[in-house]
Every structure is written in C-alpha cells, then in structure tokens.
Short mmCIF file of C-alpha atoms in Angstrom, two decimals:
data_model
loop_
_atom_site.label_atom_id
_atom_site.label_comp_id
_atom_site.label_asym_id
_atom_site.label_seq_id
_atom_site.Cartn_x
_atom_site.Cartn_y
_atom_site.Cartn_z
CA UNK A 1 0.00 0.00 0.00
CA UNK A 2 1.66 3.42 -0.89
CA UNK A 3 1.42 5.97 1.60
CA UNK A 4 -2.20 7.73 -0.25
CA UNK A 5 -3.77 4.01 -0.09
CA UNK A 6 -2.41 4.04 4.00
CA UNK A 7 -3.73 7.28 4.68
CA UNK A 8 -7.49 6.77 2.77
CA UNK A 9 -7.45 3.41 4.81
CA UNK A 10 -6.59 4.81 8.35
CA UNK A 11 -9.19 8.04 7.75
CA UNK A 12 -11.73 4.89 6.17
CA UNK A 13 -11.12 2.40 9.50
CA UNK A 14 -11.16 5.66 11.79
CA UNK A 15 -14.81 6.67 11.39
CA UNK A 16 -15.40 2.91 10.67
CA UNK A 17 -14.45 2.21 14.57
CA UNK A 18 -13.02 -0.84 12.73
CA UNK A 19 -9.71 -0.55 15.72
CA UNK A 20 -7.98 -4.23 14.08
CA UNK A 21 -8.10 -2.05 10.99
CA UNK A 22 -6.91 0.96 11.76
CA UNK A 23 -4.18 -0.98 14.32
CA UNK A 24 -2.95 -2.72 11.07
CA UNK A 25 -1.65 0.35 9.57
CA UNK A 26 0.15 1.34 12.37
CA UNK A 27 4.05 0.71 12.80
CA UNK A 28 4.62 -0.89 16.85
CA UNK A 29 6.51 2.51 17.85
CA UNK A 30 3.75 5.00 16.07
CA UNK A 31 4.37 8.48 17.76
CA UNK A 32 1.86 11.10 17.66
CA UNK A 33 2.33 14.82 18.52
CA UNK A 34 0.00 17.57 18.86
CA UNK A 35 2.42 20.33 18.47
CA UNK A 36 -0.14 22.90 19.72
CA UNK A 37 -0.35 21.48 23.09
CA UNK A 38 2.71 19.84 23.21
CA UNK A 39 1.04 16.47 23.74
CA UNK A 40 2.62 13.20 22.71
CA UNK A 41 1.38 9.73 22.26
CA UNK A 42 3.98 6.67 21.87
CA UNK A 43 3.45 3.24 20.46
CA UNK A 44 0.18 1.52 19.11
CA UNK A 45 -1.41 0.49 21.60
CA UNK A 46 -1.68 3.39 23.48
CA UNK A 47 -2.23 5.43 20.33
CA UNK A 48 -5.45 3.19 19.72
CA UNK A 49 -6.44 3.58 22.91
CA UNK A 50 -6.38 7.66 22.32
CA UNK A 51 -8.36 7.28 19.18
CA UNK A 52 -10.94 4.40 20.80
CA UNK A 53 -11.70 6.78 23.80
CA UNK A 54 -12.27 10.32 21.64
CA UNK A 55 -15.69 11.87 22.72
CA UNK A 56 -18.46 12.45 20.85
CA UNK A 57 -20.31 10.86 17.87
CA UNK A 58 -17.54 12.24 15.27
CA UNK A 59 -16.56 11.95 11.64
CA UNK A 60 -13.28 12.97 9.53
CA UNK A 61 -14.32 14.19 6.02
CA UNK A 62 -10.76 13.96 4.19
CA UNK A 63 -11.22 17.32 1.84
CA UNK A 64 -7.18 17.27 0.84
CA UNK A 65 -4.64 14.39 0.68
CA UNK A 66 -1.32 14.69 -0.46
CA UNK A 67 1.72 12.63 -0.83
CA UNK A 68 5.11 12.82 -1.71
CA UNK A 69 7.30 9.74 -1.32
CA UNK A 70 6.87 8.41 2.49
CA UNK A 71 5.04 11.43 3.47
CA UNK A 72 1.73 11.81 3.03
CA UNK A 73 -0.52 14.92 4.39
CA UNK A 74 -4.43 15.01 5.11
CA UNK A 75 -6.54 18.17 5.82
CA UNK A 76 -10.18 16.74 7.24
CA UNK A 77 -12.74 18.28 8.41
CA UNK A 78 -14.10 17.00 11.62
CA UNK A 79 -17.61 16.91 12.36
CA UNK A 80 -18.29 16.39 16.12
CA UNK A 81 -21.53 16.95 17.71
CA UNK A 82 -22.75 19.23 15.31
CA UNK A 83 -19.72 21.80 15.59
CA UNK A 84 -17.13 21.52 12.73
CA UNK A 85 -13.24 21.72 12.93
CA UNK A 86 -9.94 21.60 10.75
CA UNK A 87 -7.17 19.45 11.40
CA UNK A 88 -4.41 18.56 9.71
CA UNK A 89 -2.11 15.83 9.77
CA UNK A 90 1.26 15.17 8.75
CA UNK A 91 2.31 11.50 8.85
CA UNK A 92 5.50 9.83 8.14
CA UNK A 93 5.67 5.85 7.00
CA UNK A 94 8.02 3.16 6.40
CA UNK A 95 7.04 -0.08 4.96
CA UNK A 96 3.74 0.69 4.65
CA UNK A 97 2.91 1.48 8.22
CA UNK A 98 2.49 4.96 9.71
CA UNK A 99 5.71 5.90 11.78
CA UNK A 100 4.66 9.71 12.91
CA UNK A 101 1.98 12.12 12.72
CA UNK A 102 2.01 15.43 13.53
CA UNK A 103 -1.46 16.87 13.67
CA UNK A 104 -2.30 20.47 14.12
CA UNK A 105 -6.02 21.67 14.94
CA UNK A 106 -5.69 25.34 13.78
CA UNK A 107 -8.52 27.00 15.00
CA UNK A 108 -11.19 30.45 13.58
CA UNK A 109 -9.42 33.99 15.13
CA UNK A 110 -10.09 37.69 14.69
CA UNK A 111 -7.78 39.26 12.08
CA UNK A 112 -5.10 40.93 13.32
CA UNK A 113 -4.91 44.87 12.08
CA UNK A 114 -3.64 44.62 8.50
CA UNK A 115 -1.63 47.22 6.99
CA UNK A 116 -3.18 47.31 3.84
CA UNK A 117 -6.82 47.15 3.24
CA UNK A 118 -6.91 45.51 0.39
CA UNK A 119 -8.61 42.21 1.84
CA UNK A 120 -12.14 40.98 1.83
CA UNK A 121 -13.43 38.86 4.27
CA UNK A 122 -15.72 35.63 3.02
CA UNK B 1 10.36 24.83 -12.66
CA UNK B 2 8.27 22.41 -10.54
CA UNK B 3 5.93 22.75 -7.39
CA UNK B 4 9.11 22.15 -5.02
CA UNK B 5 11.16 24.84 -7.19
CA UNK B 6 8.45 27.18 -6.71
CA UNK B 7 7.83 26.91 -3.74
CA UNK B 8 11.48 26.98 -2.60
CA UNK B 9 11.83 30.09 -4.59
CA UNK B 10 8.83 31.99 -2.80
CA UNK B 11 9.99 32.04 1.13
CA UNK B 12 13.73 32.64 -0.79
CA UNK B 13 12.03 35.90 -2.61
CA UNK B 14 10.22 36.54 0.77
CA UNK B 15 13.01 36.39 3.42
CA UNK B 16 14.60 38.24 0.75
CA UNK B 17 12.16 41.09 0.42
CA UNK B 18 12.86 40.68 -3.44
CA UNK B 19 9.28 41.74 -4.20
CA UNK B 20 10.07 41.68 -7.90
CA UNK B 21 11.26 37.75 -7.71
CA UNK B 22 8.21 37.37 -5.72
CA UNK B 23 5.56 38.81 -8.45
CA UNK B 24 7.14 36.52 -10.75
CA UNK B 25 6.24 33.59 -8.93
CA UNK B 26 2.66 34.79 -8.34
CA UNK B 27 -0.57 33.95 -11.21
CA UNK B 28 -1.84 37.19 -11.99
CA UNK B 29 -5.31 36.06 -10.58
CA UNK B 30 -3.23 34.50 -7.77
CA UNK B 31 -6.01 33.67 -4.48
CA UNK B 32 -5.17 34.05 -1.08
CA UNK B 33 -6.46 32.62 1.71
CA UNK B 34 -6.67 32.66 5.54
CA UNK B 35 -9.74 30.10 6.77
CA UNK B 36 -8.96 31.07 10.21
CA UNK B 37 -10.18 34.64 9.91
CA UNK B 38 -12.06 34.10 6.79
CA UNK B 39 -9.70 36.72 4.94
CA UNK B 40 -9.16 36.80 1.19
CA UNK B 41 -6.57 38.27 -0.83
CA UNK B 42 -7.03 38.45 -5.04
CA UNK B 43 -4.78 38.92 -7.50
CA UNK B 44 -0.27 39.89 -7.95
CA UNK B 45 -0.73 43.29 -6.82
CA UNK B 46 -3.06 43.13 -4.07
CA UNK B 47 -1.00 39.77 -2.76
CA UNK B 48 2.12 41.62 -3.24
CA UNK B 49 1.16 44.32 -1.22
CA UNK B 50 -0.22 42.35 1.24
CA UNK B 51 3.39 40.86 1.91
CA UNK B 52 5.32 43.89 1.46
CA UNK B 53 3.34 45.30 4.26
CA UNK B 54 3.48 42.44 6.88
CA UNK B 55 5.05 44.03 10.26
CA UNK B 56 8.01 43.17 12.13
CA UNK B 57 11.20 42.04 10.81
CA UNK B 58 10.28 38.50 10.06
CA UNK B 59 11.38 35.65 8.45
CA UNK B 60 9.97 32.22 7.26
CA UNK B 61 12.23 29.04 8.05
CA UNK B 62 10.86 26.29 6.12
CA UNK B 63 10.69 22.84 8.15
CA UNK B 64 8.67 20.78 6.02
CA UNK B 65 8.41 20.70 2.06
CA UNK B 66 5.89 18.34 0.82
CA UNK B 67 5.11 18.22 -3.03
CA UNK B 68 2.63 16.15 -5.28
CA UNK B 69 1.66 17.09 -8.68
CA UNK B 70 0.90 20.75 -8.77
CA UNK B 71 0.08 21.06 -5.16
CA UNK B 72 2.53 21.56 -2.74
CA UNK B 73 3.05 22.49 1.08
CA UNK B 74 5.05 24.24 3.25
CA UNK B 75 5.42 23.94 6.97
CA UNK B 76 6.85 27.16 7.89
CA UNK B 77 8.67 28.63 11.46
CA UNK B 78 7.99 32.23 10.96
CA UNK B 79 10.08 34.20 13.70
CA UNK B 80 9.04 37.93 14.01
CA UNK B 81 10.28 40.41 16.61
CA UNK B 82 11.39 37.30 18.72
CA UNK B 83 8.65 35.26 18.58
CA UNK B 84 8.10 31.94 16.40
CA UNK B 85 5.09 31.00 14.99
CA UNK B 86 3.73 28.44 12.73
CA UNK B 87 2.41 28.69 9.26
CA UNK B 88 0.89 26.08 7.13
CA UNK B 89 0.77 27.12 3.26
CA UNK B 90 -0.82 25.42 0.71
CA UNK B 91 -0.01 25.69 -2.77
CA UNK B 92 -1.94 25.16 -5.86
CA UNK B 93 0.02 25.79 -9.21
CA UNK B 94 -0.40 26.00 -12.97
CA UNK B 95 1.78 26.84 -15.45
CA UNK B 96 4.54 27.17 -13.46
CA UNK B 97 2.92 29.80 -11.73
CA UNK B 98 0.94 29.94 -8.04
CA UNK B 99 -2.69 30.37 -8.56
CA UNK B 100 -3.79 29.66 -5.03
CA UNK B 101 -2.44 29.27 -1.07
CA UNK B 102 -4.51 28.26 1.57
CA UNK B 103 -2.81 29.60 5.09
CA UNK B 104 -3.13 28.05 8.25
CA UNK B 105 -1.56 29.81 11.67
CA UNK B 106 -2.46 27.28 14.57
CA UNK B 107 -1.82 28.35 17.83
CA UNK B 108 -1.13 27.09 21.25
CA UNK B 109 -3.35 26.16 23.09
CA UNK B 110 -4.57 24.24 26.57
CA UNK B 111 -5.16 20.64 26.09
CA UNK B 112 -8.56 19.50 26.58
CA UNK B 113 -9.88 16.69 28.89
CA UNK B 114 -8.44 13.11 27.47
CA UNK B 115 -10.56 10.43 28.02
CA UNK B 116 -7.00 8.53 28.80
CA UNK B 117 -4.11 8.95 30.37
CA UNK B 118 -1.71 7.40 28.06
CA UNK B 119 -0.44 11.23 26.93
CA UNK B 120 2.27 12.96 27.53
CA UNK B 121 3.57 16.49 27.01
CA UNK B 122 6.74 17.63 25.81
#
C-alpha cells in the first residue's frame, strides 16, 4: 500500500471504529504529537487507545490528501456533535505502516490589524 | 520549474524582500487565503502588497516541504520580533505559476480533557 492508499485506509477504518483495521496500519513505535499542546502519544497500543476513547459521535471528512514519497498529508474536516473543525495531519511511513503524525487543529481567530486594506473577508 | 522549485523560490524571494522575484512567482489572478479569519486576498498586486506590508522584521524558516503534482506544502517557522510561529501554506500551481495558497496559523493552546491517560507532554 503506498502511503495515499495508508492514509485513505486509516481516515476509512477511523470513522469505521473498525480498531484491528486501523491498528494494522500502524508501525509498533507510532508516535503522535500535537504540536499545539505539546502532547505526545507513543506506540500503538496506546495510540489506539487515544483514538478508541475520543468523545463524541464524530466523523473525519478527508477534503485534501497529499503525498510525496513516504510522506503523506491530510486536511479533514471534523464533524463532532454538530460543531465543525480543521485538522491537519502530517504522517511519516516506512514499509507501509504509519511511523509519525504530527497533527495540528488550527482553529477560527479575529484578524489581526492589517496594513493594507486591500482584503475581503468571506 | 516544478511545485518544489516554486515553492522553494517563494519564502527565498520573501526572506529576501525581493518583491520583484516574488511577483514573478505569483498567477496574476493568484487567491489568497486565511480560513482562520475568513480573509481573502485576489490577484499579484493586491498579494504583493499584502506581503510587502506584513510588520516586524520577520522571516519564514521552512521545516517541512511536501510536493505532489501541482500542489505543494510548506510547513513554515515564521520568527518575528522574537517570537516563532507556525504557518501552514498550501499551494496550488499551474503553469509554473501559483494560482492559489490556503494559510493556516495554529496556535497554542490548553489541552482538553483526554478520556485517557496514556499522553504525555513535551
């Protein structure tokens, strides 16, 4: 499985609950960081275990996927309990398991002052 | 040039302040975009302008470089006035040219309530 096929599976097996699947595609020493919060998860068990226990009745729409080599890169949107948020996630693989991912969860702000006003807002 | 040439050549033309360089880079209908605020830039002037007038005296390190067909994305450590934050670009090209970036700036932020304890924090 290249690393687009690994990351449609583990988005598919993710809001399928299907855990056996989604534990298949990870590699024994998976790390995940949340660079954001400076949170880190090691290894696949307890990485399963953070993605078993996540509140709420949620789904990941994948609306980009990219890949380049080993690398791959998702953008989803994540429907939770009616609200909606972005995340993105970097992951890293090696032999067709997913050694890393680095997800960021950037969330809506107020524009800062701009020094030009040649912006629109949507 | 290719999507990785490109984009290499934009934060190079940026850190640079070589606004010229930077124009050439840019589709004339070039679209920016910041979900976060919901701000919207169109078109080589109005872009241009919009980066010639950023504050501070900044610069973009890139730490990541991802590229697949004409999209490509940039993970970016943008230190202004001694603080570092991160940026998230992503590029759509044609032609040689970029017709699109999506920008993401996520920030820190607490962690929420795990439903597990098998986190930690670096």
């Amino acid at each position: 499985m290249d690393s687009r096929g690994l990351i449609e599976a583990y988005w598919r097996a993710a809001n399928a609950r299907d855990w056996d699947a989604f534990g298949l595609l990870l590699h024994p020493e998976v790390v995940y960081e949340v660079p954001q919060t400076r949170e880190r998860v090691r290894g696949r068990e307890d990485y399963l275990e953070f993605n078993r226990t996540w509140p709420g009745d949620w789904r990941a729409e994948v609306v980009e996927l990219m890949v380049d080599g080993a690398k791959g890169l998702s953008v989803i949107d994540f429907q939770v309990d009616g609200e909606s948020m972005t995340g993105i996630s970097l992951f890293e693989t090696s032999g067709g398991l997913v050694t890393r991912i680095t997800d960021w969860w950037p969330s809506p702000y107020d524009p800062p002052q701009r020094m030009t006003s040649r912006i629109e807002r949507y």
